[in-house]
Amino acid sequence: MRPRQTSQGSDDDGTLPVFISPTELKYYTDDISSHKQVVTIYNPYSYTLKYKVLCTAPRKYHVIESEGLIKSHCRIDVVIRHKEPLDESTLDKFQIQLFDNGSSAIRGHKQVISHVLPRKPKVTVQEAPMQQLPPPEHQVTESNTDRGQHRMDPLVLLVAAVCGMALLLPTWQVDSSTLPPYLHLTIHQKLVVAYVLGLVTMIEELATLDMLKYSSSRAEFREVTHGNGESDHY
């Protein structure tokens, strides 16, 4: 049998501290979801412990795994369900007992209070009235708004327009058209045009993302510097 600890992991009288959560259970008659509660028992010690759950009114509750083992540095969840009709306010008690593995001597114990209440209290949250936001500290000018906008390169617009028009031309030996033969493109030529259009679109999207990241970083920098400037006054 493991010797009783008196200096570490136990109180001066030899009892072992019991760590459980919660230490109070509340069952509400009008809330079915509250009829099942969970008590967690912790074992922070370096050896296995045995636990046992006792109750002052065992007929009113159903405890799943009312006794068992808890390995070192582990925890176990004990489900406690109220099985009788909840028709009145009552107060019961549970006791969690801990033993050394293979021993019948109680090393520690702790009580859990069980309340049966008629109704669950309703929490009312008062909504604050709508108020107008303060005006901006810095006036936004047209030049400042242009900095956050990305202007497309005229060359990119031209290439995209040419590719779009080329894709609208009739296909050689597929589409019948009154246009001259030199305005008919083959399928391979249209595939090349579509590929070029995709590259141009991807390059433009990457440039837009870079501009957005740059604008965001500049805005964050301004907020930080402005906040530091205000804190210096205190």
Short mmCIF file of C-alpha atoms in Angstrom, two decimals:
data_model
loop_
_atom_site.label_atom_id
_atom_site.label_comp_id
_atom_site.label_asym_id
_atom_site.label_seq_id
_atom_site.Cartn_x
_atom_site.Cartn_y
_atom_site.Cartn_z
CA MET A 1 0.00 0.00 0.00
CA ARG A 2 1.24 3.50 -0.87
CA PRO A 3 2.34 5.51 2.19
CA ARG A 4 0.24 8.52 3.09
CA GLN A 5 1.78 11.80 2.01
CA THR A 6 1.97 14.51 4.65
CA SER A 7 4.25 17.16 3.15
CA GLN A 8 3.37 17.30 -0.55
CA GLY A 9 0.03 16.57 -2.26
CA SER A 10 -1.89 16.45 1.03
CA ASP A 11 -2.92 18.59 3.97
CA ASP A 12 -1.16 18.49 7.32
CA ASP A 13 -3.75 16.04 8.67
CA GLY A 14 -3.04 13.55 5.88
CA THR A 15 -6.18 14.17 3.80
CA LEU A 16 -5.65 14.52 0.07
CA PRO A 17 -7.01 17.70 -1.58
CA VAL A 18 -9.83 16.88 -4.00
CA PHE A 19 -10.11 18.90 -7.22
CA ILE A 20 -13.56 18.87 -8.82
CA SER A 21 -15.63 21.21 -10.96
CA PRO A 22 -18.28 22.41 -10.40
CA THR A 23 -19.01 22.22 -6.68
CA GLU A 24 -22.67 23.17 -7.11
CA LEU A 25 -25.35 21.71 -9.38
CA LYS A 26 -28.61 23.41 -10.32
CA TYR A 27 -31.58 21.53 -11.77
CA TYR A 28 -34.51 23.61 -13.07
CA THR A 29 -38.01 22.16 -13.37
CA ASP A 30 -38.82 24.16 -16.51
CA ASP A 31 -35.52 23.42 -18.29
CA ILE A 32 -35.14 19.81 -19.42
CA SER A 33 -31.58 20.41 -20.60
CA SER A 34 -30.53 21.12 -16.99
CA HIS A 35 -31.70 17.70 -15.75
CA LYS A 36 -28.30 16.28 -16.74
CA GLN A 37 -25.21 17.73 -15.09
CA VAL A 38 -21.53 16.83 -15.37
CA VAL A 39 -18.96 16.86 -12.55
CA THR A 40 -15.30 16.67 -13.54
CA ILE A 41 -12.84 15.01 -11.15
CA TYR A 42 -9.16 15.81 -11.62
CA ASN A 43 -6.12 13.78 -10.63
CA PRO A 44 -3.06 16.07 -10.65
CA TYR A 45 -0.96 13.56 -8.74
CA SER A 46 1.73 11.20 -10.00
CA TYR A 47 -0.20 7.99 -9.23
CA THR A 48 -3.58 6.44 -9.99
CA LEU A 49 -6.51 7.21 -7.70
CA LYS A 50 -9.84 5.48 -7.18
CA TYR A 51 -12.97 7.59 -6.78
CA LYS A 52 -16.48 6.92 -5.48
CA VAL A 53 -19.60 9.10 -5.63
CA LEU A 54 -22.09 9.02 -2.73
CA CYS A 55 -25.42 10.85 -2.42
CA THR A 56 -27.94 11.72 0.31
CA ALA A 57 -30.84 10.87 -2.04
CA PRO A 58 -29.61 8.06 -4.32
CA ARG A 59 -33.12 7.19 -5.57
CA LYS A 60 -33.55 10.61 -7.15
CA TYR A 61 -30.38 10.54 -9.24
CA HIS A 62 -28.75 8.31 -11.79
CA VAL A 63 -24.95 8.54 -11.72
CA ILE A 64 -23.08 7.09 -14.66
CA GLU A 65 -19.81 5.49 -13.48
CA SER A 66 -20.32 6.26 -9.81
CA GLU A 67 -16.90 4.74 -9.09
CA GLY A 68 -13.75 4.00 -11.02
CA LEU A 69 -10.08 4.84 -11.53
CA ILE A 70 -8.42 8.08 -12.59
CA LYS A 71 -4.95 7.77 -14.05
CA SER A 72 -2.15 10.13 -13.13
CA HIS A 73 -2.55 13.67 -14.50
CA CYS A 74 -5.94 12.79 -16.00
CA ARG A 75 -9.55 13.68 -15.38
CA ILE A 76 -12.93 11.98 -15.67
CA ASP A 77 -16.42 13.36 -16.30
CA VAL A 78 -19.18 11.96 -14.09
CA VAL A 79 -22.71 12.42 -15.49
CA ILE A 80 -25.38 13.00 -12.83
CA ARG A 81 -28.97 12.84 -14.10
CA HIS A 82 -32.05 13.72 -12.05
CA LYS A 83 -34.53 10.91 -12.75
CA GLU A 84 -37.53 11.83 -10.56
CA PRO A 85 -40.11 14.49 -11.49
CA LEU A 86 -38.93 17.89 -10.43
CA ASP A 87 -42.00 19.27 -8.69
CA GLU A 88 -40.55 21.05 -5.67
CA SER A 89 -37.47 22.88 -4.51
CA THR A 90 -35.06 20.53 -2.76
CA LEU A 91 -31.43 20.47 -1.70
CA ASP A 92 -29.31 17.30 -1.86
CA LYS A 93 -25.64 16.57 -1.40
CA PHE A 94 -23.08 14.45 -3.22
CA GLN A 95 -19.73 13.42 -1.81
CA ILE A 96 -16.70 12.63 -3.97
CA GLN A 97 -14.31 10.27 -2.17
CA LEU A 98 -10.78 9.45 -3.30
CA PHE A 99 -8.81 6.31 -2.43
CA ASP A 100 -5.42 4.90 -3.24
CA ASN A 101 -5.70 2.25 -5.93
CA GLY A 102 -6.25 -1.04 -4.13
CA SER A 103 -6.96 0.54 -0.74
CA SER A 104 -10.22 1.14 1.15
CA ALA A 105 -8.89 4.01 3.26
CA ILE A 106 -10.33 7.37 2.25
CA ARG A 107 -7.57 9.76 1.19
CA GLY A 108 -9.80 12.77 0.59
CA HIS A 109 -13.38 13.85 0.00
CA LYS A 110 -15.38 16.85 -1.15
CA GLN A 111 -19.07 17.72 -1.28
CA VAL A 112 -21.14 18.86 -4.22
CA ILE A 113 -24.41 20.67 -3.48
CA SER A 114 -27.42 19.88 -5.68
CA HIS A 115 -30.24 22.42 -5.92
CA VAL A 116 -33.64 21.71 -7.49
CA LEU A 117 -35.20 25.05 -8.40
CA PRO A 118 -38.67 25.77 -9.81
CA ARG A 119 -37.63 27.83 -12.81
CA LYS A 120 -34.54 29.03 -14.56
CA PRO A 121 -33.90 32.75 -14.17
CA LYS A 122 -34.26 34.72 -17.36
CA VAL A 123 -31.37 36.98 -18.21
CA THR A 124 -32.54 40.19 -19.86
CA VAL A 125 -30.04 42.25 -21.78
CA GLN A 126 -30.87 45.90 -22.16
CA GLU A 127 -29.98 47.23 -25.56
CA ALA A 128 -28.34 50.62 -25.67
CA PRO A 129 -30.04 53.28 -27.82
CA MET A 130 -28.60 54.13 -31.20
CA GLN A 131 -26.26 57.10 -31.11
CA GLN A 132 -24.51 59.08 -33.77
CA LEU A 133 -20.86 58.29 -34.30
CA PRO A 134 -18.32 61.08 -33.69
CA PRO A 135 -17.06 62.91 -36.78
CA PRO A 136 -13.74 61.80 -38.25
CA GLU A 137 -10.71 63.43 -36.73
CA HIS A 138 -8.99 63.89 -40.07
CA GLN A 139 -10.90 65.23 -43.05
CA VAL A 140 -10.79 62.85 -45.99
CA THR A 141 -9.74 64.61 -49.15
CA GLU A 142 -9.93 63.45 -52.73
CA SER A 143 -6.18 62.86 -52.84
CA ASN A 144 -6.37 60.58 -49.78
CA THR A 145 -9.15 58.47 -51.28
CA ASP A 146 -7.20 58.06 -54.52
CA ARG A 147 -4.32 56.49 -52.59
CA GLY A 148 -6.40 53.46 -51.65
CA GLN A 149 -7.61 52.92 -55.22
CA HIS A 150 -5.71 50.99 -57.84
CA ARG A 151 -5.78 52.39 -61.37
CA MET A 152 -5.46 49.83 -64.11
CA ASP A 153 -2.55 50.10 -66.51
CA PRO A 154 -3.74 51.37 -69.93
CA LEU A 155 -1.61 48.71 -71.63
CA VAL A 156 -3.36 45.99 -69.62
CA LEU A 157 -6.75 47.41 -70.60
CA LEU A 158 -5.71 47.51 -74.26
CA VAL A 159 -4.46 43.91 -74.26
CA ALA A 160 -7.60 42.71 -72.48
CA ALA A 161 -9.85 44.56 -74.97
CA VAL A 162 -7.97 43.13 -77.98
CA CYS A 163 -8.15 39.60 -76.55
CA GLY A 164 -11.86 39.98 -75.88
CA MET A 165 -12.55 41.18 -79.41
CA ALA A 166 -10.44 38.34 -80.84
CA LEU A 167 -12.46 35.76 -78.94
CA LEU A 168 -15.64 37.20 -80.45
CA LEU A 169 -14.40 36.66 -84.02
CA PRO A 170 -15.77 33.65 -85.92
CA THR A 171 -13.88 30.37 -85.82
CA TRP A 172 -12.26 29.13 -89.01
CA GLN A 173 -14.21 26.32 -90.73
CA VAL A 174 -16.67 26.23 -87.81
CA ASP A 175 -18.71 29.42 -87.85
CA SER A 176 -20.33 30.82 -90.97
CA SER A 177 -19.84 34.59 -91.26
CA THR A 178 -19.78 37.35 -93.85
CA LEU A 179 -16.49 38.69 -92.46
CA PRO A 180 -13.35 38.39 -94.58
CA PRO A 181 -11.34 35.16 -94.19
CA TYR A 182 -8.44 36.95 -92.49
CA LEU A 183 -10.80 37.82 -89.60
CA HIS A 184 -11.51 34.15 -88.97
CA LEU A 185 -9.35 32.59 -86.22
CA THR A 186 -8.56 28.94 -85.79
CA ILE A 187 -9.30 27.07 -82.58
CA HIS A 188 -5.59 27.04 -81.64
CA GLN A 189 -5.35 30.80 -82.15
CA LYS A 190 -8.34 31.36 -79.88
CA LEU A 191 -6.80 29.11 -77.25
CA VAL A 192 -3.63 31.25 -77.32
CA VAL A 193 -5.72 34.43 -77.04
CA ALA A 194 -7.67 33.01 -74.08
CA TYR A 195 -4.40 32.03 -72.40
CA VAL A 196 -3.01 35.57 -72.83
CA LEU A 197 -6.24 37.05 -71.47
CA GLY A 198 -6.00 34.81 -68.42
CA LEU A 199 -2.42 35.87 -67.76
CA VAL A 200 -3.32 39.54 -68.05
CA THR A 201 -6.26 39.10 -65.65
CA MET A 202 -4.10 37.25 -63.13
CA ILE A 203 -1.39 39.92 -63.23
CA GLU A 204 -3.99 42.64 -62.68
CA GLU A 205 -5.48 40.77 -59.69
CA LEU A 206 -2.05 40.36 -58.12
CA ALA A 207 -1.36 44.05 -58.56
CA THR A 208 -4.71 44.90 -56.93
CA LEU A 209 -3.98 42.64 -53.95
CA ASP A 210 -0.58 44.24 -53.46
CA MET A 211 -2.16 47.67 -53.50
CA LEU A 212 -4.79 46.63 -50.93
CA LYS A 213 -2.12 45.19 -48.62
CA TYR A 214 -0.11 48.38 -48.95
CA SER A 215 -3.11 50.55 -48.14
CA SER A 216 -4.04 48.37 -45.16
CA SER A 217 -0.53 48.49 -43.73
CA ARG A 218 -0.43 52.29 -44.12
CA ALA A 219 -3.78 52.62 -42.33
CA GLU A 220 -2.62 50.42 -39.45
CA PHE A 221 0.58 52.42 -39.18
CA ARG A 222 -1.40 55.66 -39.01
CA GLU A 223 -3.64 54.27 -36.28
CA VAL A 224 -0.66 53.12 -34.22
CA THR A 225 1.19 56.40 -34.56
CA HIS A 226 -1.98 58.39 -33.85
CA GLY A 227 -2.73 56.29 -30.78
CA ASN A 228 0.81 56.73 -29.45
CA GLY A 229 0.53 60.44 -29.97
CA GLU A 230 -2.66 60.58 -27.88
CA SER A 231 -1.19 58.46 -25.07
CA ASP A 232 1.73 60.83 -24.69
CA HIS A 233 -0.63 63.53 -23.43
CA TYR A 234 -1.58 61.57 -20.32
#
